[in-house]
CSV table of C-alpha atoms and ligand atoms in Angstrom, one decimal:
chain,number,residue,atom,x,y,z
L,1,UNK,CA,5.6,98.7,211.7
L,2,UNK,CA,8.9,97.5,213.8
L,3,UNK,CA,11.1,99.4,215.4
L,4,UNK,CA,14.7,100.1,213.3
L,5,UNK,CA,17.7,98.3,214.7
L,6,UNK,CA,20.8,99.0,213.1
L,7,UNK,CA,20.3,102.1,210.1
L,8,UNK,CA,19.0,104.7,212.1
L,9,UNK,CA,17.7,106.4,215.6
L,10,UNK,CA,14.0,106.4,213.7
L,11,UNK,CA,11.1,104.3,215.7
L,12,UNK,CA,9.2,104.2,212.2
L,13,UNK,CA,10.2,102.2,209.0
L,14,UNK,CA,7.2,103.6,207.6
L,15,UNK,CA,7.9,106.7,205.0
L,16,UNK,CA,5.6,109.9,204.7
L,17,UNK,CA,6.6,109.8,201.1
L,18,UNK,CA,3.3,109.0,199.2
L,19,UNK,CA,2.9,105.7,197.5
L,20,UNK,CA,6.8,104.4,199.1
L,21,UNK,CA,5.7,102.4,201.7
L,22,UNK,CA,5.4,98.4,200.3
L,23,UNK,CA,6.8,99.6,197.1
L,24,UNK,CA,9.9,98.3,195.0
L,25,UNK,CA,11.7,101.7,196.5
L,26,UNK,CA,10.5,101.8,199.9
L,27,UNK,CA,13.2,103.1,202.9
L,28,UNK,CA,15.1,99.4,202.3
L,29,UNK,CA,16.2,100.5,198.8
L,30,UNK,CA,17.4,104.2,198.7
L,31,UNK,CA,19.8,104.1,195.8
L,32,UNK,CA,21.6,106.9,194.7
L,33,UNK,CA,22.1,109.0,191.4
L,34,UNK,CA,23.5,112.0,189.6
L,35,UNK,CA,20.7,113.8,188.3
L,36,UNK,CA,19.5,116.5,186.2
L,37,UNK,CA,16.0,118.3,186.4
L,38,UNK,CA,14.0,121.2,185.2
L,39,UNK,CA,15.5,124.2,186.4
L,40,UNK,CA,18.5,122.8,187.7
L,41,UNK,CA,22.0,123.3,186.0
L,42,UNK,CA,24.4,120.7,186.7
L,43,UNK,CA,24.2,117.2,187.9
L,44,UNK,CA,23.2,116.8,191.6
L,45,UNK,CA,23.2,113.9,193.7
L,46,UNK,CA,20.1,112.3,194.7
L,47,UNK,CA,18.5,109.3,196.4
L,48,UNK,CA,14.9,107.4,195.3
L,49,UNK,CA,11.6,107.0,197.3
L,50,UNK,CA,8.3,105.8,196.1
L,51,UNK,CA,8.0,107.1,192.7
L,52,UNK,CA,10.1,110.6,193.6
L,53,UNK,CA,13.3,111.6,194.4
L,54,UNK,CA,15.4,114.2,197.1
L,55,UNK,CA,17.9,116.7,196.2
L,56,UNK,CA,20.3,115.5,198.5
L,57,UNK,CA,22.4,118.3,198.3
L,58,UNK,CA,19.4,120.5,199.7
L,59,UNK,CA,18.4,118.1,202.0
L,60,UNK,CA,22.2,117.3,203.4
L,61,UNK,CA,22.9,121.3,204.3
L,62,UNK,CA,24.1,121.9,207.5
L,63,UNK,CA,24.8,118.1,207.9
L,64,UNK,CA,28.1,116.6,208.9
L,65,UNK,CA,27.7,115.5,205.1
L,66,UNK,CA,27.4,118.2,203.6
L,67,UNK,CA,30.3,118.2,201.6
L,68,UNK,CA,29.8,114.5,200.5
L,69,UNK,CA,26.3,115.5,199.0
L,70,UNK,CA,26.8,118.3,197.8
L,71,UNK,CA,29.1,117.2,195.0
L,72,UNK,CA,27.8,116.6,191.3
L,73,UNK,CA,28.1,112.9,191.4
L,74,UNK,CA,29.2,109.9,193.9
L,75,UNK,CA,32.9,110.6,193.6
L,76,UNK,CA,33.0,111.9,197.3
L,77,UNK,CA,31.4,109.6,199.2
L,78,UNK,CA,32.3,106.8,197.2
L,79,UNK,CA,36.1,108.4,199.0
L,80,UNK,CA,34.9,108.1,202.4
L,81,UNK,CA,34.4,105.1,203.3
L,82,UNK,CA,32.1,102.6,205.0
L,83,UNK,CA,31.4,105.0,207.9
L,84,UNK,CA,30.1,107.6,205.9
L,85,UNK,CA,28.0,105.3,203.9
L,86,UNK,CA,26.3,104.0,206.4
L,87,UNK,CA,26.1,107.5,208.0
L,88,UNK,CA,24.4,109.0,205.2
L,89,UNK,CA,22.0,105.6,204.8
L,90,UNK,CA,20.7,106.0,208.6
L,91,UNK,CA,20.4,109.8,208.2
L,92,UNK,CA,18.5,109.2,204.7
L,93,UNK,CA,16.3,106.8,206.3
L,94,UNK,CA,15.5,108.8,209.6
L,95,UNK,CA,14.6,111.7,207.5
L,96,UNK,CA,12.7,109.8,205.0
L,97,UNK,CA,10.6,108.2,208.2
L,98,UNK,CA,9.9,111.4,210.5
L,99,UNK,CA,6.9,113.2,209.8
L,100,UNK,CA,8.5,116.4,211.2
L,101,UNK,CA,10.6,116.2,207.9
L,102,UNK,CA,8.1,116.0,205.6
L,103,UNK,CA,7.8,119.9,205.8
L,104,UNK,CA,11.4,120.6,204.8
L,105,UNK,CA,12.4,118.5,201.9
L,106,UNK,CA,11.8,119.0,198.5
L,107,UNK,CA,10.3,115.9,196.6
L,108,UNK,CA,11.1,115.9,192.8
L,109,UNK,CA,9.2,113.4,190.5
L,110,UNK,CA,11.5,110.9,189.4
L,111,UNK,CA,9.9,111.0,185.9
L,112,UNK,CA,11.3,114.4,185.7
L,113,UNK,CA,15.0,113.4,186.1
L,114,UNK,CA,17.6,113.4,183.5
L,115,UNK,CA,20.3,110.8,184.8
L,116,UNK,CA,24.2,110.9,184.1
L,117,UNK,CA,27.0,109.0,184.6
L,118,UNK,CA,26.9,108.4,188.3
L,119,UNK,CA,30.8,108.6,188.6
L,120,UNK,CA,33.6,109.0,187.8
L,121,UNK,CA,34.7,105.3,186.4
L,122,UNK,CA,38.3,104.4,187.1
L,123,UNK,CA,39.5,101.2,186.2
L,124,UNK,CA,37.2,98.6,184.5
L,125,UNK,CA,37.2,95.0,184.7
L,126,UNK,CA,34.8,92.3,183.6
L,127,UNK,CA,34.7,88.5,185.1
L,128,UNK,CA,33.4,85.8,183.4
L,129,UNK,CA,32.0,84.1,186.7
L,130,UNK,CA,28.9,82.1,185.4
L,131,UNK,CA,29.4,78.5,184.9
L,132,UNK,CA,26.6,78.2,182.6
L,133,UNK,CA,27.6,81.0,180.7
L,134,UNK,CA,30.9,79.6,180.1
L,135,UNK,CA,30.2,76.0,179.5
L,136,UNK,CA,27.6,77.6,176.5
L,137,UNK,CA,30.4,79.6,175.2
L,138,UNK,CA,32.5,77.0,175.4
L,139,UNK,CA,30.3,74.5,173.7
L,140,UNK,CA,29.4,77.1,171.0
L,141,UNK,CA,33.0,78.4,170.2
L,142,UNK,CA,35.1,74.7,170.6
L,143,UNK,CA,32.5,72.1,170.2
L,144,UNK,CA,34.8,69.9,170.1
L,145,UNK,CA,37.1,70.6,173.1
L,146,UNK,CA,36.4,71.0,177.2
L,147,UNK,CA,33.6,73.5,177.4
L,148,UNK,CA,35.8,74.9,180.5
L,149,UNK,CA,39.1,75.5,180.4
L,150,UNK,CA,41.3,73.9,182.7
L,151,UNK,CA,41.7,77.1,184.8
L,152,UNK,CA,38.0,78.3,185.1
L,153,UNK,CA,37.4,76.4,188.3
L,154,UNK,CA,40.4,77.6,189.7
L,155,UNK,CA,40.0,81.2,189.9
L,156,UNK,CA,37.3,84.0,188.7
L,157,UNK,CA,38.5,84.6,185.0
L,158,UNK,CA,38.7,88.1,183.5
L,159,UNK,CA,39.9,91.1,181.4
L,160,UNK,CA,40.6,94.6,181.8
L,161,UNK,CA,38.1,96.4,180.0
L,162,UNK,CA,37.9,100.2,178.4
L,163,UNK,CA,36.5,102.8,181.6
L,164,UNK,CA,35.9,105.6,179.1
L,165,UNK,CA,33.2,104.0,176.8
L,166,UNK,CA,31.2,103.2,179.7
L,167,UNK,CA,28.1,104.8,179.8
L,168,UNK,CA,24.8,105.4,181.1
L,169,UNK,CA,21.5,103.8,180.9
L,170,UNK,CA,19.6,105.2,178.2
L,171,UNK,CA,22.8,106.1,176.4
L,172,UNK,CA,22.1,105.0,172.6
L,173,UNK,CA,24.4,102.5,171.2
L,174,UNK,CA,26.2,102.5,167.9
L,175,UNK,CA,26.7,99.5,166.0
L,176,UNK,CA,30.5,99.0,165.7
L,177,UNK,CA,32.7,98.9,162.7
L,178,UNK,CA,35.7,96.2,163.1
L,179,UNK,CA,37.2,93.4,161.2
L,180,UNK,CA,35.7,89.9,161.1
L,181,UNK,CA,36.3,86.7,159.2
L,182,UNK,CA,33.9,83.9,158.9
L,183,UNK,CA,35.9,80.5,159.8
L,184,UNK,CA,35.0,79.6,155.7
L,185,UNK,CA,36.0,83.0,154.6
L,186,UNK,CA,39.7,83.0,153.5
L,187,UNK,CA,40.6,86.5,154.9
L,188,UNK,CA,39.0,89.2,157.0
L,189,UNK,CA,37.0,92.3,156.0
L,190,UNK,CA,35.9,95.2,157.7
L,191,UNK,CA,32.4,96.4,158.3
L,192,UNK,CA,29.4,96.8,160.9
L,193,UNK,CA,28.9,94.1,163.0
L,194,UNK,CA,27.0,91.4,162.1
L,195,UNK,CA,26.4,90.0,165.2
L,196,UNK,CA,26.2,92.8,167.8
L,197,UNK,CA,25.0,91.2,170.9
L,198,UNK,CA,24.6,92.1,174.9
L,199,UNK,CA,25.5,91.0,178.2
L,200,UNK,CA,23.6,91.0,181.0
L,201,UNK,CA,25.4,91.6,184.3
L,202,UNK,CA,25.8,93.0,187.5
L,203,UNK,CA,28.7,95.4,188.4
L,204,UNK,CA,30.4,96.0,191.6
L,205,UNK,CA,31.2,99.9,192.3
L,206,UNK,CA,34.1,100.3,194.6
L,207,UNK,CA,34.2,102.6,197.2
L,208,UNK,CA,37.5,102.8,199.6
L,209,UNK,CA,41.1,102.1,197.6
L,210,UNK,CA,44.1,100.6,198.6
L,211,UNK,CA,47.6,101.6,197.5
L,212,UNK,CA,49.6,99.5,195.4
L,213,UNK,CA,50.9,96.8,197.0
L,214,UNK,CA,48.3,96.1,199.4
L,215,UNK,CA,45.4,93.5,198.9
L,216,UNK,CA,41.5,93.3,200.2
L,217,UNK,CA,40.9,89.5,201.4
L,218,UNK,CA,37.3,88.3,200.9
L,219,UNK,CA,36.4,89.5,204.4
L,220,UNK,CA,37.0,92.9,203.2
L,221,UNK,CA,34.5,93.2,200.3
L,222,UNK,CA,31.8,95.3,202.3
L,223,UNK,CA,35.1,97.8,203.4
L,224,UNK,CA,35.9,98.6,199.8
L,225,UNK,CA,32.8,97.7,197.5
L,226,UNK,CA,29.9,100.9,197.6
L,227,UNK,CA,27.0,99.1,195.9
L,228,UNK,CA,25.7,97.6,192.6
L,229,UNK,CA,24.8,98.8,189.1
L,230,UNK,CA,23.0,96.7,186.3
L,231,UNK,CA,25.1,96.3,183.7
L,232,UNK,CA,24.7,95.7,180.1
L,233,UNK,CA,28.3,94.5,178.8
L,234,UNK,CA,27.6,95.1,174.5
L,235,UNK,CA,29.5,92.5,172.2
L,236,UNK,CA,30.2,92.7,168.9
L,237,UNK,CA,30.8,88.5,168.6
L,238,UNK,CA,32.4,88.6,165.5
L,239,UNK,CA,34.6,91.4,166.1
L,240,UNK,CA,35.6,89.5,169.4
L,241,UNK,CA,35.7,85.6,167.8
L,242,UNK,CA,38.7,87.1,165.4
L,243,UNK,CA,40.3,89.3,167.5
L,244,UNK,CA,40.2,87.7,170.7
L,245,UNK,CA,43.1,84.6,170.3
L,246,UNK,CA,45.4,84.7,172.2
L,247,UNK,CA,45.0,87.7,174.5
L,248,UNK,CA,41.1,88.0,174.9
L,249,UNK,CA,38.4,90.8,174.4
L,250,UNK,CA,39.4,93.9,172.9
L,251,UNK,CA,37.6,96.2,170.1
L,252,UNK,CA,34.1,93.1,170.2
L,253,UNK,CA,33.4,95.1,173.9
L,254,UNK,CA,35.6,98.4,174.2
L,255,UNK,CA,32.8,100.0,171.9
L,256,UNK,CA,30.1,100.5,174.9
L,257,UNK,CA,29.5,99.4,178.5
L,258,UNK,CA,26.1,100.8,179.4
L,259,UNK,CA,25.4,100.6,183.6
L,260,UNK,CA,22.5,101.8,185.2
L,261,UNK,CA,21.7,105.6,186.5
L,262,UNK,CA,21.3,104.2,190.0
L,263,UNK,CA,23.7,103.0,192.5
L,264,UNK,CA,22.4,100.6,194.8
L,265,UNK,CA,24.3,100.3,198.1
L,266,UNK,CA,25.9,97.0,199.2
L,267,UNK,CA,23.7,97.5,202.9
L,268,UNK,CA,20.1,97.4,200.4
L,269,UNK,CA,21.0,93.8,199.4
L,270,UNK,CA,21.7,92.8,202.7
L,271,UNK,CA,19.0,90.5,203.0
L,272,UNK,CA,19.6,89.3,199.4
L,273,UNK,CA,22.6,87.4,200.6
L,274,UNK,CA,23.4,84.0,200.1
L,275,UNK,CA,25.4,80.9,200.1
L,276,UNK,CA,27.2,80.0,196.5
L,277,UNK,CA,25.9,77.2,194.7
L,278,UNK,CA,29.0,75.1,195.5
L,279,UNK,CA,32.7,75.3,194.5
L,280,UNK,CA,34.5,72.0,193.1
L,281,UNK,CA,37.8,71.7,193.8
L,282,UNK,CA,38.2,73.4,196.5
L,283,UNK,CA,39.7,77.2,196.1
L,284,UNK,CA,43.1,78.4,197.3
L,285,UNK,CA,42.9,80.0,200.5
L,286,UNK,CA,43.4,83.7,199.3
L,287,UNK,CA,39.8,82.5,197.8
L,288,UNK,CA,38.1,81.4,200.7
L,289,UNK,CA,34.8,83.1,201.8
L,290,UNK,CA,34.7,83.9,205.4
L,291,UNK,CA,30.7,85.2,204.5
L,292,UNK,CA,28.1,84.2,201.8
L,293,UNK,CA,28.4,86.9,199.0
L,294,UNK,CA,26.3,85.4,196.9
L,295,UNK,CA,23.5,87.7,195.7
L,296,UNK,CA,19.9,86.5,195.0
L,297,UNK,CA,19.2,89.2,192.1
L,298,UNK,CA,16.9,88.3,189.2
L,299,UNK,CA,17.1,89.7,186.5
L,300,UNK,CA,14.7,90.6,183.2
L,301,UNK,CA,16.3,91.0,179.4
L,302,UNK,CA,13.9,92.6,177.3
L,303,UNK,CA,13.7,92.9,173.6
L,304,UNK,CA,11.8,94.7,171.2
L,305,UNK,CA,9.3,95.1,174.2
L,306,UNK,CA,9.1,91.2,175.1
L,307,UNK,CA,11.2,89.7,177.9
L,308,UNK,CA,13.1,86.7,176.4
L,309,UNK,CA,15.0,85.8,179.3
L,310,UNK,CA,15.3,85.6,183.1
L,311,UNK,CA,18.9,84.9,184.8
L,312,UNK,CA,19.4,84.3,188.6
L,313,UNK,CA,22.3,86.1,189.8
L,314,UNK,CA,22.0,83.0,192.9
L,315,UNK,CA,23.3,80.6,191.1
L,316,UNK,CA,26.8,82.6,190.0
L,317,UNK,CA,30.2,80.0,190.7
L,318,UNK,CA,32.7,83.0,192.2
L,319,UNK,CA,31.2,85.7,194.5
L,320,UNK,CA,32.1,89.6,194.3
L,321,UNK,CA,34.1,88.9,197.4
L,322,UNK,CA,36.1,86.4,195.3
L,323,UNK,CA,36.4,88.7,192.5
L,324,UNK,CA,38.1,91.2,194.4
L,325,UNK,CA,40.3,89.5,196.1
L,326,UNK,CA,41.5,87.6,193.0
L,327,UNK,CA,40.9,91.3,191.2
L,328,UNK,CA,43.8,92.8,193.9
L,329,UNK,CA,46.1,89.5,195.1
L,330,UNK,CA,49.0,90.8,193.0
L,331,UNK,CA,49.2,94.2,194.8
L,332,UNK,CA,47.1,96.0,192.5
L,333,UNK,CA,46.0,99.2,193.6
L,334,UNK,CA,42.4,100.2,194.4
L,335,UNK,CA,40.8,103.4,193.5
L,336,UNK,CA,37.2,104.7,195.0
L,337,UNK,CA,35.0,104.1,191.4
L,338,UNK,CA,36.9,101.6,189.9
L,339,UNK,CA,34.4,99.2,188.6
L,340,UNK,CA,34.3,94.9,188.0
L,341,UNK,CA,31.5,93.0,186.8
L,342,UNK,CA,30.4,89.7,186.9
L,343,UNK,CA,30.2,88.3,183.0
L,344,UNK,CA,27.3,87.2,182.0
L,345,UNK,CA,24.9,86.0,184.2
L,346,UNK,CA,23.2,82.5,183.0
L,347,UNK,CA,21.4,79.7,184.1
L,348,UNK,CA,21.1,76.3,183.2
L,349,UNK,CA,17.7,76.7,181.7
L,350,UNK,CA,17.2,77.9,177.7
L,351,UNK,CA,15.2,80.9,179.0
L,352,UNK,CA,17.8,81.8,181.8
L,353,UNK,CA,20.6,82.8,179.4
L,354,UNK,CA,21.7,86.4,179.7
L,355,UNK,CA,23.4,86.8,175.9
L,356,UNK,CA,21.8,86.2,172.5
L,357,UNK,CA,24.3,84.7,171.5
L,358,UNK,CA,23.3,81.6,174.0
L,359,UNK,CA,20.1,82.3,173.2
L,360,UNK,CA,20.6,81.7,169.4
L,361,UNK,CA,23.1,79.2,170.5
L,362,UNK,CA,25.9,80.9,168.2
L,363,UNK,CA,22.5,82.4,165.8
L,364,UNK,CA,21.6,78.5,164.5
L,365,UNK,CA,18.8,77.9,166.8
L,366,UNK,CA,16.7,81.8,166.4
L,367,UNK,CA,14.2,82.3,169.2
L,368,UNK,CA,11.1,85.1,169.0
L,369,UNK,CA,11.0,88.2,170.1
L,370,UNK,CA,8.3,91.0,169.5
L,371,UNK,CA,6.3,88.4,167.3
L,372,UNK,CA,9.5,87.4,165.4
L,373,UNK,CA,12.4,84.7,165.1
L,374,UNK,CA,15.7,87.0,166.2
L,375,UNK,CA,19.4,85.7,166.5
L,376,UNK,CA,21.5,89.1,167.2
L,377,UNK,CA,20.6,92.6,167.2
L,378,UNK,CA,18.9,95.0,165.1
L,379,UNK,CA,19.2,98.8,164.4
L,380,UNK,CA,16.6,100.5,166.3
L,381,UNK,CA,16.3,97.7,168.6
L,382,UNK,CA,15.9,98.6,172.5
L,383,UNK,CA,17.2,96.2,175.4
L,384,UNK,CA,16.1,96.8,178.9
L,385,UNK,CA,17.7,94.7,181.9
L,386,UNK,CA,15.4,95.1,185.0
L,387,UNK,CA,17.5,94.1,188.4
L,388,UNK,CA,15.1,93.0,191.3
L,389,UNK,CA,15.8,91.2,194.8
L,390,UNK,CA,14.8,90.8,198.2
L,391,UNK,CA,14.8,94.0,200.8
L,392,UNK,CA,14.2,94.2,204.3
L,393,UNK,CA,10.3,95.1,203.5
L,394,UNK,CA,9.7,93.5,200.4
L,395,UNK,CA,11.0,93.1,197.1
L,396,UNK,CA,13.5,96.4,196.1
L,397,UNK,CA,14.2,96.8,192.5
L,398,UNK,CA,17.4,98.4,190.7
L,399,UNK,CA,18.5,100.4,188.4
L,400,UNK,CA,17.5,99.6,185.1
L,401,UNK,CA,19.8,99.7,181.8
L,402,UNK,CA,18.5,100.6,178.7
L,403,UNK,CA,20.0,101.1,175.4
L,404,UNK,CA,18.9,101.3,171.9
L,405,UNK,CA,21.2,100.4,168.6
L,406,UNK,CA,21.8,103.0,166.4
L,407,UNK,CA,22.9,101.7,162.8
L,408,UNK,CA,26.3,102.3,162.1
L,409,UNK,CA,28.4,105.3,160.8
L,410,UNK,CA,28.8,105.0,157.7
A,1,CA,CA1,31.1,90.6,179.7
């Protein structure tokens, strides 16, 4: 194959790691995680080839790294900054290409890892940045007002969400208790949810802070943003429909957050770049793109073992550049694992959306899934959002996020 240009020293983009080369985590992927395996005690950083994965911590010793890898999750390199990352990415893929390697590194099989938390999440906020997505909510929650409110265009809409229920992929998920009332029900009660619901998203995973005060235009997204997890945003819609007026989500979403295990760097979606679909009116100028941030990411929801939707991340009004510059404007402060997403990710099409509650349109139209009509969620259901987009060599896939409802406490 071609020579490397601009990741490494390596003459080879080919990897001795059986089964990686042409596959969905060939050297164009390498996304990270904390990891736990036969054996081992605590939670250890590691990176994915082929169907395995490498201790980085063993591999990194005696590297100017060392430190970085050695930790129990991303914290530390998350810390260090663009430099580093795209250190420990050439490094990673000269030693994932040179045969002389192969002798010295431990391959584990990735089947064999438990994964945690990846790290340590600091603030979390959630966007809302899909136009269809938001015209369908719209439509379904004031039919008979604008479908977009009159700031929506203006700038990428969001809240501040709860860092400490976010979890891991895999992570069961309780159905909430919270108070609810019909709009024919004269007062509210309290109960499980009744329509528990996801969201599926992608979330930004920021690397490099700044102090308070200071702000990150859109040219300096790749400075301060690490990489991208799946995210599955879980919504308890009629918890949220009452509570939400007038200052927006609360208890419908703080319940669970599930992300994926992996952490794919910003560099592995390199090629997945692209051009926004269009922005009408024009933005103000703290707004303005000086690069294409949009991300060509499709995404799978699965349900009850039947994929019911597919969303392009493409076709997303406000980039992640645009969402943390907006996200940081007012001189908030920055710190490395602070988190954002993107809000649901929907297309125009029926079989694009990326909630049930758009594809139930508000749970009057059900659709089937595993041989039956659904609206929301069930206990003992499982969701899976698969992540997939173009690499340097082919097609590179991301983390997935899984979760499965658990009923309710009683
Ligand atoms: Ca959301």
């Amino acid at each position: 194959m071609s020579t490397r240009s601009s990741t490494g020293t390596s003459t080879s983009t080919t990897s001795w790691v059986a089964g990686a080369t042409g596959s969905a985590h060939d050297v164009d992927n390498l996304p990270y995680a904390a990891a736990t395996w036969p054996g081992s005690a605590t939670p250890r950083l590691v990176t994915r080839i082929g169907d395995h994965a490498v201790d980085l911590a063993a591999a990194g010793a005696g590297t100017r790294w060392a430190d970085l890898l050695a930790a129990p999750g991303l914290d530390p390199l998350l810390a260090a900054g663009p430099e580093a990352w795209a250190g420990v990415r050439g490094w990673l893929t000269d030693l994932l290409t040179d045969e002389q390697a192969a002798r010295d590194v431990v391959l584990l099989p990735v089947d064999d890892l438990v994964l945690h938390l990846p790290f340590t999440v600091g603030d979390f906020v959630d966007f809302y940045a899909s136009e269809h997505h938001a015209t369908n909510v719209g439509r379904i929650f004031r039919p008979d007002g604008d479908a977009l409110l009159p700031n929506w265009r203006h700038l990428p809409v969001g809240y501040h969400g709860r860092s400490g229920s976010v979890v891991v992929s895999g992570t069961p998920v309780r159905r909430p208790c919270g108070q609810r009332k019909a709009p024919d029900e004269p007062l509210p009660s309290y109960g499980p949810s009744a329509r528990l619901d996801i969201e599926a998203e992608l979330g930004f995973v920021v690397g490099r802070g700044v102090p308070l005060g200071e702000r990150v235009p859109t040219s300096g997204f790749a400075d301060h943003v690490f990489g991208v997890v799946g995210v599955n945003d879980w919504s308890a819609r009629d918890v949220q429909a009452w509570e939400y007026v007038p200052l927006g989500p609360h208890l419908g979403k703080s319940f669970a957050t599930t992300v994926a295990g992996w952490v794919t760097p910003l560099a592995a979606l390199e090629p997945a770049r692209v051009p926004l679909p269009g922005q009408d009116p024009a933005v103000l100028p703290y707004l303005t793109e000086s690069a294409d941030w949009g991300l060509d990411v499709e995404i799978e929801v699965e349900l009850a073992g039947e994929v019911v939707s597919r969303p392009p991340y493409r076709l997303m009004y406000w980039s992640p550049a645009q969402m943390l510059a907006h996200l940081t404007v007012n001189g908030a402060s920055l710190r490395p694992g602070d988190l954002f997403a993107s809000g649901t990710v929907s297309g125009p099409e029926r079989d694009q959306r990326g909630s049930l509650l758009e594809l139930s349109w508000g749970g009057r139209e059900p659709f089937t899934a595993g041989g039956r009509e659904r609206t929301f969620l069930e206990d003992g259901d499982e969701v899976v959002l698969r992540y997939s987009a173009p690499g340097a060599f082919g097609r590179i896939a991301l983390g997935e996020v899984r979760g499965t409802i658990l009923p309710a406490l009683p």
